[in-house]
PDB file of C-alpha atoms and ligand atoms in Angstrom:
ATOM      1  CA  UNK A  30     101.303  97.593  98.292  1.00 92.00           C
ATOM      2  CA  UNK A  31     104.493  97.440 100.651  1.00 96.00           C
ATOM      3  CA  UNK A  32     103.210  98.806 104.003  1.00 96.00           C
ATOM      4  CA  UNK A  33     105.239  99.908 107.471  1.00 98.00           C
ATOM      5  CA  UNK A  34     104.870  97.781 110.480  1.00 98.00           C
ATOM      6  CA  UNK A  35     106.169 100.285 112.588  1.00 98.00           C
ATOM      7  CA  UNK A  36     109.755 101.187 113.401  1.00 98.00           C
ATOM      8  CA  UNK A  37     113.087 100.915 116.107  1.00 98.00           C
ATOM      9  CA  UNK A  38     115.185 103.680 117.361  1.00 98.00           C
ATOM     10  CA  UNK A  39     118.181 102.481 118.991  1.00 98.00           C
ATOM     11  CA  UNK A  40     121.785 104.521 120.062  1.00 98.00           C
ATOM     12  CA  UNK A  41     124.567 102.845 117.833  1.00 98.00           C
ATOM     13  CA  UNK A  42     127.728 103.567 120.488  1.00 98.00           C
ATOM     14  CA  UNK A  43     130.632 101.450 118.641  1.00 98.00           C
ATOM     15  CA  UNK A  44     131.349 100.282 122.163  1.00 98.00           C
ATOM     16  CA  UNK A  45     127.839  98.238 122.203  1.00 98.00           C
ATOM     17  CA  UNK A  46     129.426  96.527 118.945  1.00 97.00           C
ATOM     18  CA  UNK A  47     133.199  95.757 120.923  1.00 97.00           C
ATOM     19  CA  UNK A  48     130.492  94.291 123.600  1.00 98.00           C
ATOM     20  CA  UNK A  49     128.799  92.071 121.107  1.00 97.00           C
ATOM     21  CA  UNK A  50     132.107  91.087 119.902  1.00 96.00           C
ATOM     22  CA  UNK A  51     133.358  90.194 123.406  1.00 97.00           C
ATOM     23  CA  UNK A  52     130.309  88.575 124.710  1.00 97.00           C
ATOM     24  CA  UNK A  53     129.845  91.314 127.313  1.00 98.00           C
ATOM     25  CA  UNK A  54     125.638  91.481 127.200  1.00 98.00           C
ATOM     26  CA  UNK A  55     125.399  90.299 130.439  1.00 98.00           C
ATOM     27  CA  UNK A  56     128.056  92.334 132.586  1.00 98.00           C
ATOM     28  CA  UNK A  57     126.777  94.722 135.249  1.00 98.00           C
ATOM     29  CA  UNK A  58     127.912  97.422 132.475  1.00 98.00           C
ATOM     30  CA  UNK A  59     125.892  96.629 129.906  1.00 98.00           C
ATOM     31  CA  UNK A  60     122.637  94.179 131.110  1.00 98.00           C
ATOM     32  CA  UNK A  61     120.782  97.434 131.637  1.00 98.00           C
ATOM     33  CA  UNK A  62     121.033  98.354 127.862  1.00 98.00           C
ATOM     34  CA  UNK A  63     121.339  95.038 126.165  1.00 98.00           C
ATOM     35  CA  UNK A  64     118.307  93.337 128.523  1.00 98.00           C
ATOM     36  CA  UNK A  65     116.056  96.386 126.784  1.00 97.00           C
ATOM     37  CA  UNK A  66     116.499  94.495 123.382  1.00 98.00           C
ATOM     38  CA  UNK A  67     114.526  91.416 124.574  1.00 98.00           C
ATOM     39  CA  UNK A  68     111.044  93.052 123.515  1.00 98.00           C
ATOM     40  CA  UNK A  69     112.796  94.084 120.336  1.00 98.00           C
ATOM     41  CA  UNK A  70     113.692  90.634 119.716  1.00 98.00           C
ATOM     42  CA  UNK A  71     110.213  89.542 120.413  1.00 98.00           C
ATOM     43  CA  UNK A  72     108.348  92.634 118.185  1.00 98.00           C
ATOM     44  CA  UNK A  73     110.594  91.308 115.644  1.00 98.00           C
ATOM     45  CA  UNK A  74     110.590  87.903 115.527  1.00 97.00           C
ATOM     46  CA  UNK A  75     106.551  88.528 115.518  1.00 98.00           C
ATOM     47  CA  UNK A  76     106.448  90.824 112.815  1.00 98.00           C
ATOM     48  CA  UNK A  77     108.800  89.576 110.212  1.00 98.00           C
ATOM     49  CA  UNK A  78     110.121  92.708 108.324  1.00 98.00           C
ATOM     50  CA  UNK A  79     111.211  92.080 104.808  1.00 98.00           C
ATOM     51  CA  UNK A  80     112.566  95.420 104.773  1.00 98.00           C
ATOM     52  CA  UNK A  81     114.250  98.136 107.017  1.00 98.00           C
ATOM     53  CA  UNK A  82     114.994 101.583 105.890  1.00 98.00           C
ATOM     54  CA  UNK A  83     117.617 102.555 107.720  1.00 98.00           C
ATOM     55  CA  UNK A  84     118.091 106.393 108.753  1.00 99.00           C
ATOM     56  CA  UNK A  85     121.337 106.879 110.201  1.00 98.00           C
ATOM     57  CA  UNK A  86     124.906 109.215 109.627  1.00 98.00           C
ATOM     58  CA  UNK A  87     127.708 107.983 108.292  1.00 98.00           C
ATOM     59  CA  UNK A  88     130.629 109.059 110.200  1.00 98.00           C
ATOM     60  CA  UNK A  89     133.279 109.373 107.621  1.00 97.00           C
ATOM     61  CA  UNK A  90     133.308 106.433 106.433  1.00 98.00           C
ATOM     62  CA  UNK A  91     131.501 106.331 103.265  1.00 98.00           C
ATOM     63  CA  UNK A  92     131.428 110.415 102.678  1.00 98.00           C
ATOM     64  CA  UNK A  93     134.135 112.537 104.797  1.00 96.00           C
ATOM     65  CA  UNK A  94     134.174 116.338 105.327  1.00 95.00           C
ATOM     66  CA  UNK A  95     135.357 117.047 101.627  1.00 97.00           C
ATOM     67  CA  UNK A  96     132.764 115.695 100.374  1.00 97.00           C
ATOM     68  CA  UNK A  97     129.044 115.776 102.454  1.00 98.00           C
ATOM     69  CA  UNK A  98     125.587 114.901 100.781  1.00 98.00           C
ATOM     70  CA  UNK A  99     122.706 116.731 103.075  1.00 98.00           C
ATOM     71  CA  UNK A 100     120.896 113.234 101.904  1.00 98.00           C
ATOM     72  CA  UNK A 101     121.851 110.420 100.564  1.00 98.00           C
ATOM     73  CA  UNK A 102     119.930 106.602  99.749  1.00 99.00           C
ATOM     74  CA  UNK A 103     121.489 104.040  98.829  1.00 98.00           C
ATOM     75  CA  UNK A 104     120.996 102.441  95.602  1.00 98.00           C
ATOM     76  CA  UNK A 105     122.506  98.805  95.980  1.00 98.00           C
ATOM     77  CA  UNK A 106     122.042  94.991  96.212  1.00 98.00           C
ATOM     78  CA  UNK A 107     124.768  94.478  98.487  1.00 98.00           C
ATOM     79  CA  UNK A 108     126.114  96.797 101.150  1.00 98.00           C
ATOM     80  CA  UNK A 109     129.832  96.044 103.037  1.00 98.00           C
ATOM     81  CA  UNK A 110     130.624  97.152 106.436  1.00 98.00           C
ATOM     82  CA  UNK A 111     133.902  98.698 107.242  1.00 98.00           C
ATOM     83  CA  UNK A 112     135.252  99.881 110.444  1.00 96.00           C
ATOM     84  CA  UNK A 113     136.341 103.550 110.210  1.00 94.00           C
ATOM     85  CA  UNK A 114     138.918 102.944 113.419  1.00 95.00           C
ATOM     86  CA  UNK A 115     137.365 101.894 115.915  1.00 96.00           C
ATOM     87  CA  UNK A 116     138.530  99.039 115.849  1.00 95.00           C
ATOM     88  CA  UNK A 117     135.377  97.176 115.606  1.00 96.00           C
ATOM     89  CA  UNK A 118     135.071  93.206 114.287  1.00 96.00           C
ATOM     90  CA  UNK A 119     133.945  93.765 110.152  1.00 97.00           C
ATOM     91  CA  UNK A 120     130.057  92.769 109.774  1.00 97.00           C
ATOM     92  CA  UNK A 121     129.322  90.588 107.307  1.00 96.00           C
ATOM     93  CA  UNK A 122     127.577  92.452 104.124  1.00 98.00           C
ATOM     94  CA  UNK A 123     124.120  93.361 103.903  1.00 98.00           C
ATOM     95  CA  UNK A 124     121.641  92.425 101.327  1.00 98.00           C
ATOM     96  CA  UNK A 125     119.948  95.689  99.324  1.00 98.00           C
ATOM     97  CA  UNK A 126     117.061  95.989  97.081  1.00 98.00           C
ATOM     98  CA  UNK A 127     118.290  98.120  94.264  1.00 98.00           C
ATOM     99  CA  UNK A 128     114.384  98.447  92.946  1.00 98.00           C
ATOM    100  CA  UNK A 129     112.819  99.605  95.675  1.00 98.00           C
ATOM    101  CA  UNK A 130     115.598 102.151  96.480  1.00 98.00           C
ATOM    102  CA  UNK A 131     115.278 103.655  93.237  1.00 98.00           C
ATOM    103  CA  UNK A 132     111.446 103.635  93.832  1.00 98.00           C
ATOM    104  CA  UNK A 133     112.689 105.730  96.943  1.00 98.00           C
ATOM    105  CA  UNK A 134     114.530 107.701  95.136  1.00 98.00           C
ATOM    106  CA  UNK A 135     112.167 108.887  92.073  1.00 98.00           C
ATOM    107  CA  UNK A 136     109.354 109.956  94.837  1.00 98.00           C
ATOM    108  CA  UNK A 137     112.214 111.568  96.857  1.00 98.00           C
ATOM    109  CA  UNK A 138     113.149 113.364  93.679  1.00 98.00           C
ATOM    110  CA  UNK A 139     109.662 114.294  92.845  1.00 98.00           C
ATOM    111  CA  UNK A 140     108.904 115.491  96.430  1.00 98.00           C
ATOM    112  CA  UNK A 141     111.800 118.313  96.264  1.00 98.00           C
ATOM    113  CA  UNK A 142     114.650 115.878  97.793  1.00 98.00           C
ATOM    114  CA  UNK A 143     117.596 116.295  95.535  1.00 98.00           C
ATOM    115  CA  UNK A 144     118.926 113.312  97.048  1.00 98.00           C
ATOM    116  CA  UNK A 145     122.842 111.753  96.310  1.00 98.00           C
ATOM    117  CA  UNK A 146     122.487 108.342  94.896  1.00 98.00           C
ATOM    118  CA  UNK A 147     124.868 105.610  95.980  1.00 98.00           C
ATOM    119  CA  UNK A 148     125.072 102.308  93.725  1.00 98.00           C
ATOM    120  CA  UNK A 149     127.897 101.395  96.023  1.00 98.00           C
ATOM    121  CA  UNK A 150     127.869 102.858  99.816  1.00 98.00           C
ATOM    122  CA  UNK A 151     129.784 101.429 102.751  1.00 98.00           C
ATOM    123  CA  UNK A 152     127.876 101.388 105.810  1.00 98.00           C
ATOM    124  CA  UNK A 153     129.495 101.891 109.433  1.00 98.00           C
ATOM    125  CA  UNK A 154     128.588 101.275 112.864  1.00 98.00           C
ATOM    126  CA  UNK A 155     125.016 103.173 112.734  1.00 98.00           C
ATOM    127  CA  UNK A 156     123.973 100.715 110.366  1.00 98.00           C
ATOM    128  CA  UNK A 157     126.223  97.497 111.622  1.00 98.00           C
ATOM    129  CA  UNK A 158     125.562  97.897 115.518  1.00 98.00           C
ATOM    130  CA  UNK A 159     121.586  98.027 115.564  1.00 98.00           C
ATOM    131  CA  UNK A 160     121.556  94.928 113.217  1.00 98.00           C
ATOM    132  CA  UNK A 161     123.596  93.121 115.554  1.00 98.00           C
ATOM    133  CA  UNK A 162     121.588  94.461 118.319  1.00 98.00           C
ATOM    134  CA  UNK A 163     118.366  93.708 116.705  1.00 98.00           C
ATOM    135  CA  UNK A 164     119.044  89.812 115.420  1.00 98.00           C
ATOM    136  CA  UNK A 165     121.905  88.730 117.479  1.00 97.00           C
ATOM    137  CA  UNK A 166     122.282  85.230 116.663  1.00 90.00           C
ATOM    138  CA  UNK A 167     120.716  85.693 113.025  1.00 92.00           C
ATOM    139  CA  UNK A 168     123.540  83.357 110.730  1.00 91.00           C
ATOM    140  CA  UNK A 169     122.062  85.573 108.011  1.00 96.00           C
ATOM    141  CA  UNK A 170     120.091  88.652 108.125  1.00 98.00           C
ATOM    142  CA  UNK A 171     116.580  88.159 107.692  1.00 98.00           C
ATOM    143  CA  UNK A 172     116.013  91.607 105.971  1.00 98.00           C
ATOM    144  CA  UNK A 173     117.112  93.668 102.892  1.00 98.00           C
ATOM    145  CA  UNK A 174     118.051  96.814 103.922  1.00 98.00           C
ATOM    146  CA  UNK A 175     117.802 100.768 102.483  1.00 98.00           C
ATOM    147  CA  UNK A 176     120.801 102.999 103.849  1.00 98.00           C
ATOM    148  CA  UNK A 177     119.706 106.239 104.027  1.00 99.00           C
ATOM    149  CA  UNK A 178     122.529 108.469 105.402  1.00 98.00           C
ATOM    150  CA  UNK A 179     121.551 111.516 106.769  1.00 98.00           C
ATOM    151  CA  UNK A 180     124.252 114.634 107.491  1.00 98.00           C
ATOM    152  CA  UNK A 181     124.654 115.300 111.239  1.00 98.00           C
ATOM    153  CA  UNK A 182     128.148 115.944 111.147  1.00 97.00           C
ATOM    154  CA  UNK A 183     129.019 118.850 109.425  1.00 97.00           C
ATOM    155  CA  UNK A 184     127.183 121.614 109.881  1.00 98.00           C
ATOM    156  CA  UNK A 185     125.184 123.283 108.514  1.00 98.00           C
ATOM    157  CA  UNK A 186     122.869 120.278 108.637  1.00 98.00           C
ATOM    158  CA  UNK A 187     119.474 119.980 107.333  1.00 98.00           C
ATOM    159  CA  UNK A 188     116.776 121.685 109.797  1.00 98.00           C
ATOM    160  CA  UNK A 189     114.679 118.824 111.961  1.00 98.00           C
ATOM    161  CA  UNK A 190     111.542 120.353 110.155  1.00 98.00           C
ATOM    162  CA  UNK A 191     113.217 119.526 106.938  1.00 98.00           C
ATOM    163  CA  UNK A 192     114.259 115.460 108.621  1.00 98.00           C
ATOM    164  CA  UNK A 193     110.341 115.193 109.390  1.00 98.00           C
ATOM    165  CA  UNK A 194     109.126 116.033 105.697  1.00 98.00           C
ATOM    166  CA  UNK A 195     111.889 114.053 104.617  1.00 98.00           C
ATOM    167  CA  UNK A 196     110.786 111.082 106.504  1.00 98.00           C
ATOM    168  CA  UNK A 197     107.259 111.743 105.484  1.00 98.00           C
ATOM    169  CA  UNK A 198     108.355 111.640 101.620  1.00 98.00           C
ATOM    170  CA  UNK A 199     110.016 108.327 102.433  1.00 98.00           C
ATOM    171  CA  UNK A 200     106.758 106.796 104.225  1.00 98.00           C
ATOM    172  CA  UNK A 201     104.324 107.913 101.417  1.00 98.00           C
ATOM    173  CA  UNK A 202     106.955 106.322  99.040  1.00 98.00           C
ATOM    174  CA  UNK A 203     107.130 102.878 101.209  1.00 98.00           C
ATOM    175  CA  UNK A 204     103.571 102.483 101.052  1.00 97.00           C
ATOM    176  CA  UNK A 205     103.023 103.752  97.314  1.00 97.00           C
ATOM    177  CA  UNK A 206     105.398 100.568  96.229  1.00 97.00           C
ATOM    178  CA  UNK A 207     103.741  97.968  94.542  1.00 96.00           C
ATOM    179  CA  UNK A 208     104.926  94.717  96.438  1.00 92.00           C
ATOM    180  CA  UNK A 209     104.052  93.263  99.252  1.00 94.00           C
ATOM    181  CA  UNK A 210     106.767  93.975 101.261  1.00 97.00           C
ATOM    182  CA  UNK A 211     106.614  94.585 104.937  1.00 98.00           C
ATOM    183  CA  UNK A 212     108.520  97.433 105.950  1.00 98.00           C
ATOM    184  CA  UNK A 213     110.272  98.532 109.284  1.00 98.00           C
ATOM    185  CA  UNK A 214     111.971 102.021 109.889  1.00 98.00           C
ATOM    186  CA  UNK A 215     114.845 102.120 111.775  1.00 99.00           C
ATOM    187  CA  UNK A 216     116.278 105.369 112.866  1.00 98.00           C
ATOM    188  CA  UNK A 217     119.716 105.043 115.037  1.00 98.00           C
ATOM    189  CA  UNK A 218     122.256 107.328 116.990  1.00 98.00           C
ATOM    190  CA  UNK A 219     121.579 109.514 119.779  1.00 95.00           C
ATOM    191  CA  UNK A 220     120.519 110.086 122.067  1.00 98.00           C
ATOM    192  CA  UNK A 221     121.932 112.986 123.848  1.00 98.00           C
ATOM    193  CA  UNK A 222     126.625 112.894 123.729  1.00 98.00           C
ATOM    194  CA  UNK A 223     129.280 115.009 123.208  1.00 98.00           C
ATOM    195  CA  UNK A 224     132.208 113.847 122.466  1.00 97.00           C
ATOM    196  CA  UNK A 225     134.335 116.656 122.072  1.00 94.00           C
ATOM    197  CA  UNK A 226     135.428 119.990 123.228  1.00 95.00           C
ATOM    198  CA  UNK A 227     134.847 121.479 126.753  1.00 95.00           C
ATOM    199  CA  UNK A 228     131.238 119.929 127.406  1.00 97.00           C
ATOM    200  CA  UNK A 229     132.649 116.137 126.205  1.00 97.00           C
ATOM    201  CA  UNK A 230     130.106 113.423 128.318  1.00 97.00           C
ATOM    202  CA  UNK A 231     127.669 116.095 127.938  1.00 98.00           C
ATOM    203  CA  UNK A 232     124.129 114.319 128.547  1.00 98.00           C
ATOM    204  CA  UNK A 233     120.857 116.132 128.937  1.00 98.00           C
ATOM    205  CA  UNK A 234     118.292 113.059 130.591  1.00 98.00           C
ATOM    206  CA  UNK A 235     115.419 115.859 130.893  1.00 98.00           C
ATOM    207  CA  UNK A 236     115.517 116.575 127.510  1.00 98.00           C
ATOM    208  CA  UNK A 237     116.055 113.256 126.440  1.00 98.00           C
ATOM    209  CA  UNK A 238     112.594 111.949 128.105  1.00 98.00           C
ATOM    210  CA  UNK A 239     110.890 114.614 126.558  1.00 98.00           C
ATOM    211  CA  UNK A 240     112.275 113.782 123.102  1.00 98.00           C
ATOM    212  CA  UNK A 241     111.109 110.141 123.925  1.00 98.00           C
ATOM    213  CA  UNK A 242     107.838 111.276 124.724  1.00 98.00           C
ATOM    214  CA  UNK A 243     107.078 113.651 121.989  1.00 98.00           C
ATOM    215  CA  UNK A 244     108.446 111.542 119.520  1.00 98.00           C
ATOM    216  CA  UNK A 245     105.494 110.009 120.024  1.00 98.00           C
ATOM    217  CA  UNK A 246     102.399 111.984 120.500  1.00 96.00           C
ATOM    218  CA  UNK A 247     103.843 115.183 119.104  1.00 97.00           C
ATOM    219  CA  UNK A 248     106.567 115.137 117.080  1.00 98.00           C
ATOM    220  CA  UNK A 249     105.961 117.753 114.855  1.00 97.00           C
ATOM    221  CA  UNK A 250     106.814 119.443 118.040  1.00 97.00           C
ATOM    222  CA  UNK A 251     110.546 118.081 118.076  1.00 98.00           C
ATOM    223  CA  UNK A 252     110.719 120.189 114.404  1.00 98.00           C
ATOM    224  CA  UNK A 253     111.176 123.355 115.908  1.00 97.00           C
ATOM    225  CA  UNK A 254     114.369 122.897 117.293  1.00 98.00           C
ATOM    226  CA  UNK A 255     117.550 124.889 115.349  1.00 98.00           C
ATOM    227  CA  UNK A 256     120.349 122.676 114.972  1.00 97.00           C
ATOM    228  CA  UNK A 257     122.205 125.294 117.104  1.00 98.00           C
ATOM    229  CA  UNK A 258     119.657 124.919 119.771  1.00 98.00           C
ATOM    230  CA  UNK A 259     119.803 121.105 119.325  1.00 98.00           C
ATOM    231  CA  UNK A 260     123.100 121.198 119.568  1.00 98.00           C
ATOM    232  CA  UNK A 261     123.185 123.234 122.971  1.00 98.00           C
ATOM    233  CA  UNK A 262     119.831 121.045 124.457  1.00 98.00           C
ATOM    234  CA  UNK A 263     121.706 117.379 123.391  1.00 98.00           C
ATOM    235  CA  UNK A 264     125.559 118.247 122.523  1.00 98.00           C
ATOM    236  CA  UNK A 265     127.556 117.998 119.690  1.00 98.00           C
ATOM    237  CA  UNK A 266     126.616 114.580 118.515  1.00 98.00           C
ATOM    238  CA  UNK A 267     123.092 114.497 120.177  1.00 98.00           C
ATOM    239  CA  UNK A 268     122.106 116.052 117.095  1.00 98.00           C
ATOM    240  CA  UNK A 269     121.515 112.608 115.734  1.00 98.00           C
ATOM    241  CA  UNK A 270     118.110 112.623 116.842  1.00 98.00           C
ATOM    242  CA  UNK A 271     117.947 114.372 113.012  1.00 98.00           C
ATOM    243  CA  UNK A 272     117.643 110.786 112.170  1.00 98.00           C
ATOM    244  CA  UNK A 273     115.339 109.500 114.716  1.00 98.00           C
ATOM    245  CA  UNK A 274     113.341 112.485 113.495  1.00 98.00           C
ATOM    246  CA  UNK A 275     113.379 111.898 110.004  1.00 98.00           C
ATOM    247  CA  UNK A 276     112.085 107.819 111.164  1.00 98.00           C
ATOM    248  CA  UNK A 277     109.460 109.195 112.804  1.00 98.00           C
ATOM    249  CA  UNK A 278     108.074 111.245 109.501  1.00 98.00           C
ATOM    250  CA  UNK A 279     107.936 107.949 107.744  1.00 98.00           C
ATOM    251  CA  UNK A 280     105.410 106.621 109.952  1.00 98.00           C
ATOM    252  CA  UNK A 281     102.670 108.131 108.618  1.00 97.00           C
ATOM    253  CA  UNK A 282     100.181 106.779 109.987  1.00 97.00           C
ATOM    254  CA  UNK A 283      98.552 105.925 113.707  1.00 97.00           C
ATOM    255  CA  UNK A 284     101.740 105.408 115.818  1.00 98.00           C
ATOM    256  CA  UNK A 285     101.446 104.033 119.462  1.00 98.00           C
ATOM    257  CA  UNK A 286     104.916 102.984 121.538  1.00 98.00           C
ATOM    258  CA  UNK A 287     105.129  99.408 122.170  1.00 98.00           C
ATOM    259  CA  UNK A 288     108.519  99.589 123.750  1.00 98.00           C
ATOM    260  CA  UNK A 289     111.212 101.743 125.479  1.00 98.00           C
ATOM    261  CA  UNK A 290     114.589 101.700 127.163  1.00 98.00           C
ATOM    262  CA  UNK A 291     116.458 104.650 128.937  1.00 98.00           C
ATOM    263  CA  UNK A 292     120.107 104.108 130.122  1.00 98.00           C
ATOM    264  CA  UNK A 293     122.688 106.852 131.451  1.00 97.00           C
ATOM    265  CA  UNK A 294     125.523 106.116 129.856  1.00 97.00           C
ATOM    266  CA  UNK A 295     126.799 103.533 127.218  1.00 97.00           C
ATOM    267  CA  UNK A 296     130.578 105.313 126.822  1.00 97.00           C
ATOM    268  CA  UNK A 297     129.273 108.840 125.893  1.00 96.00           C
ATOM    269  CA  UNK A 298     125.511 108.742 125.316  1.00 98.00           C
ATOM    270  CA  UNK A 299     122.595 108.521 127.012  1.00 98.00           C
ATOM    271  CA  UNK A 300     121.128 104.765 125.289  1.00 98.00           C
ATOM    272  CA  UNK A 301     117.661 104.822 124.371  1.00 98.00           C
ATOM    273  CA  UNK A 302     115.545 102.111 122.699  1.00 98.00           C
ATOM    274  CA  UNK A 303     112.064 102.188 121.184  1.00 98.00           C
ATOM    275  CA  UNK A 304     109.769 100.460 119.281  1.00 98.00           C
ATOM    276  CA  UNK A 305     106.796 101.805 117.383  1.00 98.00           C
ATOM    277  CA  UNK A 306     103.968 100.026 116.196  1.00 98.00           C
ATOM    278  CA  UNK A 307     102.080 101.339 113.303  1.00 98.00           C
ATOM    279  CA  UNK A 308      98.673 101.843 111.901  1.00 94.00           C
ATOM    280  CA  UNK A 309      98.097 103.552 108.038  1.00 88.00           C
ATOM    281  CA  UNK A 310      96.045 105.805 107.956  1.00 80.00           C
ATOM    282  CA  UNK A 311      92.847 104.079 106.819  1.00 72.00           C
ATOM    283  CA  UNK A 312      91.976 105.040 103.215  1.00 64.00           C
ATOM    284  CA  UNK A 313      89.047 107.469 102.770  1.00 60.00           C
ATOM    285  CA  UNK A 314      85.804 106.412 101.015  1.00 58.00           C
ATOM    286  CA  UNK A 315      84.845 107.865  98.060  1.00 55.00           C
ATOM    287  CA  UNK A 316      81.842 110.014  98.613  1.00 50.00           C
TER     288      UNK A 316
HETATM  289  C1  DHB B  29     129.912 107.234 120.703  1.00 66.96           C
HETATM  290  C2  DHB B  29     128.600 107.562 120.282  1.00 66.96           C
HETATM  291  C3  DHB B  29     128.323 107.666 118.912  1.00 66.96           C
HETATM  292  O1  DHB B  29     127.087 108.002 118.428  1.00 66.96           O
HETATM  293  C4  DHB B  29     129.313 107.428 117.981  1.00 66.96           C
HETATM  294  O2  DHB B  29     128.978 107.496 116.669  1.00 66.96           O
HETATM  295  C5  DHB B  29     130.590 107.131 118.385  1.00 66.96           C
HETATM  296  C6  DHB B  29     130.894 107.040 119.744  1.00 66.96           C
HETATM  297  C7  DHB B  29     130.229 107.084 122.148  1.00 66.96           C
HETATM  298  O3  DHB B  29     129.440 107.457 123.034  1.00 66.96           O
HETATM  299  O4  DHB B  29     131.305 106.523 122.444  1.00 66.96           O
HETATM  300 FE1   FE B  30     127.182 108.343 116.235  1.00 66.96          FE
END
């Protein structure tokens, strides 16, 4: 069976990506979030994924405010980037596994998620900027990925209660595929901006470090948050921790941190970086 090697959360701040582009890693500016990717890099380049499943928004690129799956997977052997004006350098394309997405998918369907299905999806900065963060100098990317585009832009947006079952489905699906693929998680944005309105630069570092924290040992905890009170506790667009949320259901098993970063700010946001390591849960005997 496929099985999850653990998982990355990482902020996806276009800026990082006009940084990449410019060379800028080791400025004053940006060592302090950049240098945190060196124990990614090692994780990585220890564990091998085959696979990421990627939780992320898509910020109307792909889907725009006429039209707004809750969820949506991709479905695809090949993924373009785009830039949706930021003026960001385009990515090169991204390999997809159709099969195993539309393993995803059944489960997802047969666990309650009426999920949109994308045979074609474009995939923006949340997806572009932590693959160039996590293999910088990679001339092709050594994993297939899964989009899996969560709404945290219009509201209303699914409850974090309903991210972490979500998540969940998607681990129990991982590990139910018959392969041998390993599997990481990735789940990017956040963590707490705003980038609008009166509170714009908004950042909330207390709650941040406790998100960090119980994202580990307790995240079920993080699920009791209202998007209205998630919005007011990490602004507007901290509300992207939806998808570090949903991440975190898919590791289902025994999760232990093996990395993090904390840096106030990257343009807007307070960056965070983590790695997970992960267990499964070992299979019962039969009595
Ligand atoms: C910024 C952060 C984001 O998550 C994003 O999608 C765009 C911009 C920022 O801080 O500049
Ligand atoms: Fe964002």
């Amino acid at each position: 069976m496929a099985h999850i090697i653990g998982g990355v959360a990482t902020s996806h701040v276009p800026a990082i990506g006009k940084a990449i582009a410019d060379k800028k890693q080791n400025e004053p500016y940006w060592k302090p979030f950049f240098g945190g990717f060196d124990f990614v890099h090692q994780w990585l380049q220890r564990e091998k994924p085959d696979i990421a499943v990627f939780f992320y928004n898509d910020h109307g690129l792909n889907f725009f405010l006429d039209k707004m799956p809750t969820f949506a997977v991709g479905a695809a052997n090949e993924y373009h980037n785009d830039d949706e004006g930021w003026g960001l350098p385009v990515s090169r394309s991204f390999a997809g596994d159709a099969a195993f997405s539309w393993h995803l998918i059944e489960a997802l369907v047969a666990d309650e998620f009426d999920v949109t299905m994308c045979q074609e999806m474009l995939v923006d900065h949340a997806v572009a900027v932590p693959m160039q963060l996590m293999w910088p100098n990679a001339k092709e990317w050594p994993v297939k990925i899964i989009p899996v585009s969560i709404n945290t832009v219009q509201h209303p947006l699914p409850s974090a209660a309903r991210c972490f079952k979500f998540g969940r489905s998607i681990g129990r699906a991982i590990e139910s595929y018959a392969g041998n693929q390993k599997v990481m998680v990735v789940g990017t944005g956040g963590l707490s901006h705003q980038l609008d309105g009166e509170r714009a630069g908004f950042i909330n570092k207390e709650f941040d470090l406790l998100c960090m924290d119980k994202i580990v040992s307790d995240p079920e905890a993080l699920t009791g948050y209202s998007s209205e009170k998630l919005v007011e506790l990490a602004g507007t667009q901290g509300v992207e921790l939806l998808n570090w949320i949903a991440m975190r259901g898919a590791l289902t098993g025994r999760v232990t941190e093996a990395f993090r970063n904390y840096h106030i700010p990257i343009s807007n946001t307070a960056a965070a970086t983590m790695v997970f390591d992960h267990q499964p849960q070992p299979q019962r005997k039969a009595a």
